[in-house]
Coordinates of C-alpha atoms and ligand atoms in Angstrom, one line a residue:
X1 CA 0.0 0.0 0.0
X2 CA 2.7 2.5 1.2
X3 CA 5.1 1.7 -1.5
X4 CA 2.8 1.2 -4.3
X5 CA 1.8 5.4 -2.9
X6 CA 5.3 6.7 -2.9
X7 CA 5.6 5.4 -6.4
X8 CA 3.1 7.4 -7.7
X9 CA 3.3 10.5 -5.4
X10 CA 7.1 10.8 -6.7
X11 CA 6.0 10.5 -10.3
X12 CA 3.5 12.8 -9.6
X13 CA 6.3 15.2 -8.3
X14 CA 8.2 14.7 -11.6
X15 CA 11.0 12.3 -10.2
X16 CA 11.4 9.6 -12.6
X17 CA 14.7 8.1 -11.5
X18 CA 13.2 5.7 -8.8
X19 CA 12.6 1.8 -8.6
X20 CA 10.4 -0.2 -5.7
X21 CA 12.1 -2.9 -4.3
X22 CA 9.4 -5.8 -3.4
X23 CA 10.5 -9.2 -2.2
X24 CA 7.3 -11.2 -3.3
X25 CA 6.4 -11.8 -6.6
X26 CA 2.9 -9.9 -6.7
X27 CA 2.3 -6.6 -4.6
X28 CA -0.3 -6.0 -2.0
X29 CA 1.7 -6.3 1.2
X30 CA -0.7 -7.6 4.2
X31 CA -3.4 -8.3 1.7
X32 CA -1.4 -10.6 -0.2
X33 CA -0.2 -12.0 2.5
X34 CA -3.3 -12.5 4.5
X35 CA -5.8 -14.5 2.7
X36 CA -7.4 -16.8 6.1
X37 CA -11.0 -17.4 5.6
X38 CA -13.2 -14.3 6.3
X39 CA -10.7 -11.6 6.4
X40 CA -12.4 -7.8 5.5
X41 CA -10.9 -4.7 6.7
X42 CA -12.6 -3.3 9.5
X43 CA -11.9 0.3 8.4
X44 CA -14.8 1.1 5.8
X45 CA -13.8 0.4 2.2
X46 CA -14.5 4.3 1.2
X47 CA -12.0 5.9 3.4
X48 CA -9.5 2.7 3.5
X49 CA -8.6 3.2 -0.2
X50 CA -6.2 6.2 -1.2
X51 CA -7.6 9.6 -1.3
X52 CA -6.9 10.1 -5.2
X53 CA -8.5 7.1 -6.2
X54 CA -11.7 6.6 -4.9
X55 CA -13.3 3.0 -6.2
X56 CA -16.9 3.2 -6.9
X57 CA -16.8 -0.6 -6.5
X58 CA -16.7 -1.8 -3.8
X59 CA -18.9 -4.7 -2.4
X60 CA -19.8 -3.8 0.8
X61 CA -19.1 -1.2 3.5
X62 CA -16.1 -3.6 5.0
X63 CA -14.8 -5.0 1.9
X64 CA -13.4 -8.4 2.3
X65 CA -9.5 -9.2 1.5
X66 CA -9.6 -9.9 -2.4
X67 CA -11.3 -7.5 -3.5
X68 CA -8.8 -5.1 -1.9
X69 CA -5.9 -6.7 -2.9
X70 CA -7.7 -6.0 -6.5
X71 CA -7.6 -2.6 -5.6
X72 CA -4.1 -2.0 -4.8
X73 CA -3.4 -4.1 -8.4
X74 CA -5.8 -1.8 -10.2
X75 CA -4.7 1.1 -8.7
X76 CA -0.9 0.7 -9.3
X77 CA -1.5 -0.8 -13.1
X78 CA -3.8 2.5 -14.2
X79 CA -1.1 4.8 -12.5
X80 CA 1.5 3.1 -14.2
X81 CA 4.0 2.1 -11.5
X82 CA 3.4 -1.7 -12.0
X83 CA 5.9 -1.7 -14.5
X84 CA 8.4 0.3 -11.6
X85 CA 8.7 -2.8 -9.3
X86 CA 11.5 -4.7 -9.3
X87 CA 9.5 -8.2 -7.7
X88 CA 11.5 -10.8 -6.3
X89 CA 14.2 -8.6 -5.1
X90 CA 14.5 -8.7 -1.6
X91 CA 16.2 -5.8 0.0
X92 CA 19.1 -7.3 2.5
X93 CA 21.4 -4.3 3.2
X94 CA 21.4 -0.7 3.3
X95 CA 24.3 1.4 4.2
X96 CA 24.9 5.4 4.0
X97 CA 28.2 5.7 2.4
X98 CA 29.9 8.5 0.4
X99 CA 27.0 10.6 0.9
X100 CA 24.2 8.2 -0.9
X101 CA 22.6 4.9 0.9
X102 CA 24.0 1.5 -0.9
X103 CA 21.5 -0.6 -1.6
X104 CA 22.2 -4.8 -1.8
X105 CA 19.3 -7.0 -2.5
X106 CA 19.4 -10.6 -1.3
X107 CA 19.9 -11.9 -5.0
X108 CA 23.4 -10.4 -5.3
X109 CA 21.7 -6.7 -7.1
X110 CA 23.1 -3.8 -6.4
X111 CA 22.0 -0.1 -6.2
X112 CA 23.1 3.6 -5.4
X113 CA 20.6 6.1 -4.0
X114 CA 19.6 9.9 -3.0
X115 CA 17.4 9.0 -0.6
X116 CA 15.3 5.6 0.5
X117 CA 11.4 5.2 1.7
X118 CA 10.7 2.3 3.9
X119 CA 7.3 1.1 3.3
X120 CA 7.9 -2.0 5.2
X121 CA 4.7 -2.4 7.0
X122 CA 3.8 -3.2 10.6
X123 CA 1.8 -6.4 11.0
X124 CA 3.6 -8.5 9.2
X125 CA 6.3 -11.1 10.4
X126 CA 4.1 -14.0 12.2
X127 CA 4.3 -13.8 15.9
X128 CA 4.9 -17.7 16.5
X129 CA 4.1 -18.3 20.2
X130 CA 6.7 -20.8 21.8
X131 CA 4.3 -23.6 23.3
X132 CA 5.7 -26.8 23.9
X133 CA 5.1 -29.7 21.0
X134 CA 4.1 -27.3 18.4
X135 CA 6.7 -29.3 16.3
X136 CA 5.0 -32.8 17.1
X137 CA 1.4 -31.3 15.8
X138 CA 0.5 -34.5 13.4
X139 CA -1.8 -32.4 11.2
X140 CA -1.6 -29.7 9.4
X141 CA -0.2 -26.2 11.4
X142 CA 0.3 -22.4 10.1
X143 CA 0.1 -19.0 11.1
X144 CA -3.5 -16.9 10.5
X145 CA -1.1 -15.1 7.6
X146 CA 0.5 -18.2 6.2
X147 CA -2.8 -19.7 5.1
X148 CA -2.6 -23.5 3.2
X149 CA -4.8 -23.3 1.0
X150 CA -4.3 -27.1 0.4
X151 CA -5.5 -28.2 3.5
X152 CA -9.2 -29.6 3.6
X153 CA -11.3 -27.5 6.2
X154 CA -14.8 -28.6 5.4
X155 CA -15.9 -31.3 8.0
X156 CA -12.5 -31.6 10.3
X157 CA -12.1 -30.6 13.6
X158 CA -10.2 -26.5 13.5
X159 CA -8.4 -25.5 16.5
X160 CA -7.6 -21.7 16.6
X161 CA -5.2 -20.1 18.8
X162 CA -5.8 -16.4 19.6
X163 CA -8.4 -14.0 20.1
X164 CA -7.7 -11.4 18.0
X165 CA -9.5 -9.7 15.1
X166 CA -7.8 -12.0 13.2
X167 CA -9.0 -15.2 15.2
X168 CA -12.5 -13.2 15.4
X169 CA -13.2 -13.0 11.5
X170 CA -11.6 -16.7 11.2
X171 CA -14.2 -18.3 13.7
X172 CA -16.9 -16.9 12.3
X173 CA -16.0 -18.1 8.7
X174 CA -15.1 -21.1 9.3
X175 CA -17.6 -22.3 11.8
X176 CA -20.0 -23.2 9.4
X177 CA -18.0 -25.5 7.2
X178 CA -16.0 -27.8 10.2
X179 CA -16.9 -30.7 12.0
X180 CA -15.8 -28.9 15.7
X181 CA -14.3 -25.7 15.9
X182 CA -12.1 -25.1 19.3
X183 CA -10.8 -21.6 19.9
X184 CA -8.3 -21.2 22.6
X185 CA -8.9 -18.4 24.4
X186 CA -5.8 -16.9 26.7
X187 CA -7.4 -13.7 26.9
X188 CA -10.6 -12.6 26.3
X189 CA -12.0 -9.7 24.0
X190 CA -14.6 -7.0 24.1
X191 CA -16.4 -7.1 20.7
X192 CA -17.8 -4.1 18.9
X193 CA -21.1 -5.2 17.2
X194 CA -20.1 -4.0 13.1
X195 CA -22.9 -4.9 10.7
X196 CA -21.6 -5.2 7.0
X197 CA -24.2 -4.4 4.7
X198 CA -23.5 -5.0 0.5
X199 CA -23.6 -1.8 -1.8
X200 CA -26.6 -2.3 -4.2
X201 CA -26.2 -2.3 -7.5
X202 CA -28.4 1.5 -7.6
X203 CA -25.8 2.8 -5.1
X204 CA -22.5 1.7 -6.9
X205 CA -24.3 3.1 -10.3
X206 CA -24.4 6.1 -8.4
X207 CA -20.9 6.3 -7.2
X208 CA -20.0 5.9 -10.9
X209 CA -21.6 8.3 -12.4
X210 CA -21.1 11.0 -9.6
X211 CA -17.6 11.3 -8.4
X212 CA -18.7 14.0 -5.2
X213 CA -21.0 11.0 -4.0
X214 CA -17.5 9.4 -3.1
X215 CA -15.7 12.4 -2.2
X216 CA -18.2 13.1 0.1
X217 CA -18.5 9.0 1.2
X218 CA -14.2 10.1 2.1
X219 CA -15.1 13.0 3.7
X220 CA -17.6 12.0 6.3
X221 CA -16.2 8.6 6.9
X222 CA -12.7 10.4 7.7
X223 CA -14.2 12.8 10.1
X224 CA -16.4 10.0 11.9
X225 CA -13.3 8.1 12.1
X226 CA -11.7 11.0 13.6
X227 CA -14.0 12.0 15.9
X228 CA -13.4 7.6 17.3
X229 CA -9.7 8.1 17.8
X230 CA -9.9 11.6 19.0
X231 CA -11.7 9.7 21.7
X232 CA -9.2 6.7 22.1
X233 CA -7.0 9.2 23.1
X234 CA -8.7 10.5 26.4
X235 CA -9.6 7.6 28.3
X236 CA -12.2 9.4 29.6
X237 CA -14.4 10.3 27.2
X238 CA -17.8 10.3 26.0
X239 CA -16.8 8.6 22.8
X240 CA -14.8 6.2 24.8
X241 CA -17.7 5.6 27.5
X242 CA -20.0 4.6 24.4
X243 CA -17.4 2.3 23.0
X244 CA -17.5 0.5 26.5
X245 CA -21.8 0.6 26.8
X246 CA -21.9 -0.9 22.9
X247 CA -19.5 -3.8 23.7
X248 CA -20.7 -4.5 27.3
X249 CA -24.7 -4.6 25.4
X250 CA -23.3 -6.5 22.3
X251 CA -22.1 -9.7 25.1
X252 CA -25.3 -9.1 27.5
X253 CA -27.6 -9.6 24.3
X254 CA -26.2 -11.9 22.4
X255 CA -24.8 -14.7 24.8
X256 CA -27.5 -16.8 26.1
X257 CA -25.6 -19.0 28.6
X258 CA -24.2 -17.1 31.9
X259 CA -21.1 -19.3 32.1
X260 CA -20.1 -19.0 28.5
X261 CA -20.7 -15.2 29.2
X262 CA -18.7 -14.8 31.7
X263 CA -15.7 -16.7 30.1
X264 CA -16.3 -14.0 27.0
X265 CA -16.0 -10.7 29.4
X266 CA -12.9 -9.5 29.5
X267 CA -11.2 -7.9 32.8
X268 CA -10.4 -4.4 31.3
X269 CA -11.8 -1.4 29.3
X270 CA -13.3 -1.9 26.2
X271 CA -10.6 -0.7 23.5
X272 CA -7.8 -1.6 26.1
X273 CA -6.7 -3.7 23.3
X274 CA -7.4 -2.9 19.8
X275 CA -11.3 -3.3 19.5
X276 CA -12.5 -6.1 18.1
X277 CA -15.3 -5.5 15.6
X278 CA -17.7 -8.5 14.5
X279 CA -21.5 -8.3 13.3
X280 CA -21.7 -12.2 14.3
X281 CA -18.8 -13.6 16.9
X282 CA -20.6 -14.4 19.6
X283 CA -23.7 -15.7 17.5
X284 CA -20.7 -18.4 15.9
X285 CA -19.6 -19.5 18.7
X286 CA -22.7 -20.5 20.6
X287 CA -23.3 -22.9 17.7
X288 CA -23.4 -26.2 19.0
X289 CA -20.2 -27.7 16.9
X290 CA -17.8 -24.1 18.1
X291 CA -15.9 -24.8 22.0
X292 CA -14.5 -21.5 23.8
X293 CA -11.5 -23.1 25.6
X294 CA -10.2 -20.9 28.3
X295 CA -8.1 -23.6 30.3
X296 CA -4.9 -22.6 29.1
X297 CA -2.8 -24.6 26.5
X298 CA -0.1 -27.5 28.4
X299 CA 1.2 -27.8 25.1
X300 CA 0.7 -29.5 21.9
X301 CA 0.5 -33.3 20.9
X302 CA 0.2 -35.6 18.0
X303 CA -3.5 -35.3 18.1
X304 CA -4.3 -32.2 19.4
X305 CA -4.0 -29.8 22.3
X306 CA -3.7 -30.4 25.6
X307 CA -5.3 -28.1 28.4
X308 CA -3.8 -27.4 31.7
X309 CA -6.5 -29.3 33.1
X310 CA -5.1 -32.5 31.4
X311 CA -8.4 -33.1 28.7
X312 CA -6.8 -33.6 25.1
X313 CA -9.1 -31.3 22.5
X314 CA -8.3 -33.7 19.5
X315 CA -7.8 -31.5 16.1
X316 CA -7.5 -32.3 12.2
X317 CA -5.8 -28.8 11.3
X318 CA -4.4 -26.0 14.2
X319 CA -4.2 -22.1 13.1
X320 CA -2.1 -19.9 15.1
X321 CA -3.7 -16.7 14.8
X322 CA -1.3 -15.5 17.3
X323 CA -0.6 -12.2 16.0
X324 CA 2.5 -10.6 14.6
X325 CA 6.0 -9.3 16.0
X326 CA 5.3 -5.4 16.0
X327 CA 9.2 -4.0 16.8
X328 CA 10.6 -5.0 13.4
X329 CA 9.6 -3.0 11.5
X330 CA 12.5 -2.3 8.4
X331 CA 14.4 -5.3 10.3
X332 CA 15.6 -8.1 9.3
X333 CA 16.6 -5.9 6.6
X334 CA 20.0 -4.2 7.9
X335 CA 20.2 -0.6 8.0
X336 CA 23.6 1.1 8.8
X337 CA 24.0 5.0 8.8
X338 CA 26.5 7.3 9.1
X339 CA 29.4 6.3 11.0
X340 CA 28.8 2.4 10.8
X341 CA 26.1 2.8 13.3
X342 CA 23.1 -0.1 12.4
X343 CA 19.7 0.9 13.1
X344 CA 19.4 -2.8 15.0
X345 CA 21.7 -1.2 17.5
X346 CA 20.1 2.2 18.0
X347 CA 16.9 0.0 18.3
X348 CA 18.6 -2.4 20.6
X349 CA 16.1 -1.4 23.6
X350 CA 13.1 -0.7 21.6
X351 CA 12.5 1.2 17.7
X352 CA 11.5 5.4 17.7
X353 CA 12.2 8.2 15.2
X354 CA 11.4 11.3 14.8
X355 CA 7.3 11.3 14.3
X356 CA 7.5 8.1 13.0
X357 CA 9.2 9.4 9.9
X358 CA 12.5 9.6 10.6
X359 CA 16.4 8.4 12.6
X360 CA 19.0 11.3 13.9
X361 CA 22.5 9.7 12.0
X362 CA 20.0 7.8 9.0
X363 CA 20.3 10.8 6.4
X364 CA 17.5 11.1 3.8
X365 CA 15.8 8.0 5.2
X366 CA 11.9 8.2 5.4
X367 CA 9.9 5.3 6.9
X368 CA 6.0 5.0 6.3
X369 CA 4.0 3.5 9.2
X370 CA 6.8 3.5 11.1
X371 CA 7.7 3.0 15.3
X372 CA 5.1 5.1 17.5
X373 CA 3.1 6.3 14.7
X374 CA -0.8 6.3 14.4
X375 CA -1.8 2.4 13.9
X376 CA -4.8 1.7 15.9
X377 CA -6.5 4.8 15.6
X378 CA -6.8 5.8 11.6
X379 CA -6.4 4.4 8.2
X380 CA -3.5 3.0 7.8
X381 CA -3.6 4.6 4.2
X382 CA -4.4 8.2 5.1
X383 CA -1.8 7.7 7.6
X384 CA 0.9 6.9 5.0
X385 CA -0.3 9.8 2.4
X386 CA 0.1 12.5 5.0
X387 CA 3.6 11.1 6.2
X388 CA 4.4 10.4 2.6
X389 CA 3.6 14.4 2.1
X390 CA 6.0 15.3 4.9
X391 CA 9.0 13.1 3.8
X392 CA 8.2 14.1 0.3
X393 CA 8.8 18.1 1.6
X394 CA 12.3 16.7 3.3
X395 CA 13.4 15.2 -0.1
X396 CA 12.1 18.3 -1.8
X397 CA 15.0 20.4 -0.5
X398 CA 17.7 17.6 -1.5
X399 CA 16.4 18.0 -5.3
X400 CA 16.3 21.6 -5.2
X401 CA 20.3 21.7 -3.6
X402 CA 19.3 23.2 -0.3
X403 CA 21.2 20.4 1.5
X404 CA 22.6 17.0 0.2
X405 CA 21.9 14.9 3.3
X406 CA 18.9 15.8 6.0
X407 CA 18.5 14.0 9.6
X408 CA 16.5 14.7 12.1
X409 CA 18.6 15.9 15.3
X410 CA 18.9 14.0 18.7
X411 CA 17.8 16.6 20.8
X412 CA 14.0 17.0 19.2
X413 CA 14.2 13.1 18.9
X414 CA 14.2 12.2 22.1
X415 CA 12.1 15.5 23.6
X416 CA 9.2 14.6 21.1
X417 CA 10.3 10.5 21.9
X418 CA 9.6 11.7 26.0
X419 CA 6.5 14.4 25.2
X420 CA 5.1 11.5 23.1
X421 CA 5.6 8.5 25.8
X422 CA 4.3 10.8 28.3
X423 CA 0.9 11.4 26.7
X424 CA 0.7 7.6 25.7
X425 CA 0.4 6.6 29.4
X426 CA -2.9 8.5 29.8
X427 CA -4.8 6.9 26.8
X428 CA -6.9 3.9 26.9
X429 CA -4.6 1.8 25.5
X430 CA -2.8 1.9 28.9
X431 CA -5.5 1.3 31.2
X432 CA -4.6 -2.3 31.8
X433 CA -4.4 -4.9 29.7
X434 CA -1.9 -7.1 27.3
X435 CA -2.1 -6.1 23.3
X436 CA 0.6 -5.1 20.8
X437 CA 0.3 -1.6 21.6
X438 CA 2.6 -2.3 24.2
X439 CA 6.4 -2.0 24.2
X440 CA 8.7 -3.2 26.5
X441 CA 7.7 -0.9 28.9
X442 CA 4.3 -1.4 29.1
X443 CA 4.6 2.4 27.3
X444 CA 1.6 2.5 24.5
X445 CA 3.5 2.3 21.1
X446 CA 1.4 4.9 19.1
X447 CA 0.4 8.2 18.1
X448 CA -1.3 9.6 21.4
X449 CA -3.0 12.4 20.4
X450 CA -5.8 13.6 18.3
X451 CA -6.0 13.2 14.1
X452 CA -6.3 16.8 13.9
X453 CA -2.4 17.4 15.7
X454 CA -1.3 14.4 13.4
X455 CA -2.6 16.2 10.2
X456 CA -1.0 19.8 11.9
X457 CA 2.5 17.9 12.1
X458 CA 2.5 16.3 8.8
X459 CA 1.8 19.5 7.1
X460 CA 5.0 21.1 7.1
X461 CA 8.6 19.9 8.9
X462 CA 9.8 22.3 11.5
X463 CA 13.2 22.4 9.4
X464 CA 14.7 23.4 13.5
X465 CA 14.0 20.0 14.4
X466 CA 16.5 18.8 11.5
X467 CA 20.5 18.7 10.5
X468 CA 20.5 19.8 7.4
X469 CA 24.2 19.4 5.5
Ligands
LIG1 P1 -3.4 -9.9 17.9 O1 -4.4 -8.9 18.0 O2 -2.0 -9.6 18.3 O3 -3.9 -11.2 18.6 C1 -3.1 -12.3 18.9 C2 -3.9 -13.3 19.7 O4 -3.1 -14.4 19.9 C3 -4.3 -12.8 21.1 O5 -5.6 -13.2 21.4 C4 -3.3 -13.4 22.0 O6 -3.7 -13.5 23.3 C5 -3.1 -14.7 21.3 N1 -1.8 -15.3 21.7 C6 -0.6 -14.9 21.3 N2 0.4 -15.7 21.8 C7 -0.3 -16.7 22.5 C8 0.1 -17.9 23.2 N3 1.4 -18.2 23.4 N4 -0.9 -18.6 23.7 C9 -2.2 -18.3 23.6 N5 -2.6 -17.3 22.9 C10 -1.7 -16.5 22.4 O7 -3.2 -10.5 16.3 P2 -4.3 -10.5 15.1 O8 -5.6 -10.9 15.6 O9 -3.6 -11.1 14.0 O10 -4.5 -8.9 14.8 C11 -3.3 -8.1 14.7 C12 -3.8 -6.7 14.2 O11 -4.0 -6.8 12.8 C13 -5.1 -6.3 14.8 O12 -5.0 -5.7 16.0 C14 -5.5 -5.2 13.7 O13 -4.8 -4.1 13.9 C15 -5.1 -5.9 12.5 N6 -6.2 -6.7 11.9 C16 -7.3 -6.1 11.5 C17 -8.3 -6.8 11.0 C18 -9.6 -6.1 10.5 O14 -9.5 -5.0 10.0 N7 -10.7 -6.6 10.7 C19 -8.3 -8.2 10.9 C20 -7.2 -8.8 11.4 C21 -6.1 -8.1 11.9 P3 -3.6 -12.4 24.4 O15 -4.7 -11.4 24.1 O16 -3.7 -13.1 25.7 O17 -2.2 -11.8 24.3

């Protein structure tokens, strides 16, 4: 999404002299990569697309997987940067040198360049928990975003491991096809009642033939969205005190049986942990066939799982929807700036930058969605336009020969770095719970304040906060 953007933002700005490195051999990022049963963005499908290219198409108002992956193919082949990605060509090393970054791809290629963009992504190496016998699992294991597609699912016994939104959508799609569908609950999740009703064909008609239905579709969607994260923020607010009265209704309703209710409520405040959304969760797994396990996993065996209270839960296929490891970020891929340093080690303890954006002694290095930056508040997309915009201001001043290399500086680093970790500790996010907003600290790992300070930032660099040379 990020990189398939900064191709054709700088073409836009009238840089042709650039190439996308892409280790796969098809683009689409999480969306290729994710492809479990019943995945759907829970962002709605007319404000999680780019802001230049609105899509009259779309199926429904939380579009499932496909048809966005589609999008982001479409998208790139009528801008015509397809034809700019170098597939296949994973990126290995990365060193500033001489005044450019050296660029070595895993396959032996070699490049030289001004400036680099890391559109990396966040969720996406596969969090594999370490529970004992994993590796004597007799039939068939993989991770939520390593789907095997040639396993048989109809009529076996599932296991799923996790609770997240991932786990969430997976249970719900699958529960219908299995013989027995056991998820394994460590923690349990507060679940945002989403309904996902289909566009008619009369409304996508209508999106087609008038462009400012869609614009305004953006428009509204973005402030509503706004208006949800600008409450996420204060822990204490009205927005965040109907989040908590929709969730705790959507259990009381919908779960018949008191134990199984109780087993579903979770401990802490709703949006603690990223909110779940789901129009039918808690319908799927009151169905007679779907087992909420909350005894804790022993470990794994030939046939199945084993509980801590010693009962084997025998399974055909196990899906670790176990989330993803959220401090990589760039990494594996090595980085080293000036002096030899390696971005590994100035990460060592845990990753920041400059709003997200950017590394004091990593000249002209830009990443998208990068450490602390707004990921469970906004889309992900309009996120990455508006830091594109900045970076693409930064760069600006390398082309026009104000400066040959630009970093931010230490000292505005690590006051935003302390003002920002400061502010996380009062959101919701921090109230008490386990999630991957969470570094090492315990210190939320995201943008902590409102959309409307995030779109201030982003709109121009305070050039003080930078070393130009
Ligand atoms: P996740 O939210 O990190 O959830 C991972 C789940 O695995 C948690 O329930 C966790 O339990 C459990 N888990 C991890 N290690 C475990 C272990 N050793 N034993 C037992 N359980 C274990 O991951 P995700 O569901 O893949 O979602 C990641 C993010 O992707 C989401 O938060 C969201 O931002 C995005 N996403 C969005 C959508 C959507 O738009 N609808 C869909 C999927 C993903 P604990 O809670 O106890 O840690």
């Amino acid at each position: 999404m990020a990189g398939i953007l900064s191709a054709i933002k700088l073409r836009e700005a009238g840089f042709d002299d650039f190439t996308v490195y892409e280790k796969a051999d098809r683009l689409g990022g999480t969306w290729r990569e994710n492809t479990y049963p019943g995945i759907a963005c829970d962002v709605p499908s007319h404000l999680y697309s780019y802001s230049f290219a609105p899509n009259p198409e779309w199926s429904h108002r939380f579009s499932p997987g496909s048809e966005i992956q589609a999008y982001f193919e479409e998208v790139a082949d009528r801008c015509g940067v397809t034809p700019r990605i170098r597939f296949g060509s994973e990126v290995g090393r990365v060193a500033f040198s001489g005044g450019r970054w050296q660029l070595e791809t895993k396959d032996g290629g070699r490049d030289e360049v001004d400036a680099l963009i890391a559109a990396t992504g966040v969720l996406h190496h596969p969090n594999i928990p370490s529970i004992e016998g994993l590796d004597r699992f007799g039939g068939a294991l993989f991770h939520s975003a390593r789907w095997d597609h040639a396993v048989k699912l109809d009529g076996r016994r599932v296991g799923i491991v996790g609770t997240g939104s991932t786990a969430v959508q997976i249970v719900s799609a699958l529960v219908d096809r299995v013989a027995k569908l056991s998820l394994f609950q460590r923690t349990a999740q507060w679940i945002m009642p989403q309904e996902n009703p289909p566009y008619s064909e009369a409304e996508r008609a209508a999106f087609r033939r008038r462009p400012e239905l869609l614009r305004s579709a953006y428009a509204e969607l973005g402030s509503l969205f706004h208006a949800f994260s600008g409450g996420l923020v204060d822990a204490d607010s009205p927005e965040m005190k109907a989040i908590e009265r929709a969730c705790r209704a959507n259990l009381e309703q919908s779960v018949r049986d008191p134990m199984l209710r109780e087993k579903l409520r979770p401990s802490y405040r709703a949006a603690c942990k990223r909110l779940v959304m789901s129009p039918n969760f808690y319908e799927s797994i009151q169905k007679p066939n779907a087992e909420l396990v909350t005894d804790g996993i022993e470990r794994v065996e030939a046939d199945g799982v084993r509980t801590r209270d010693g009962r084997l839960h025998e399974l055909d296929v196990l899906v670790l929807a176990t989330g993803f490891r959220v401090d990589r970020f760039v990494r594996p891929m090595q980085v080293i700036g000036r002096e030899g340093r390696s971005l590994d080690a100035v990460w060592s303890r845990r990753p920041s930058a400059y709003l997200s954006i950017c590394v004091p002694g990593f000249p002209n290095f830009f990443m998208l969605n990068g450490p602390n930056g707004p990921v469970g508040n906004f889309s992900l997309i309009e996120v990455a336009e508006l830091q594109l915009g900045y970076a693409m201001k930064l760069i600006e001043l390398l082309r026009s020969g104000r400066c040959r290399e630009i970093s931010p500086s230490a000292e505005a680093t690590a006051r935003f770095e302390a003002e920002r970790s400061e502010a996380a500790r009062r959101t919701i996010w921090a109230s008490g719970c386990r999630s991957w907003y969470l570094d090492d600290r315990g210190v939320p790992m995201s943008w902590p304040w409102t959309f409307d300070r995030f779109r201030d930032e982003m709109s121009a660099p305070k050039l003080e906060a930078f070393e130009l040379r």
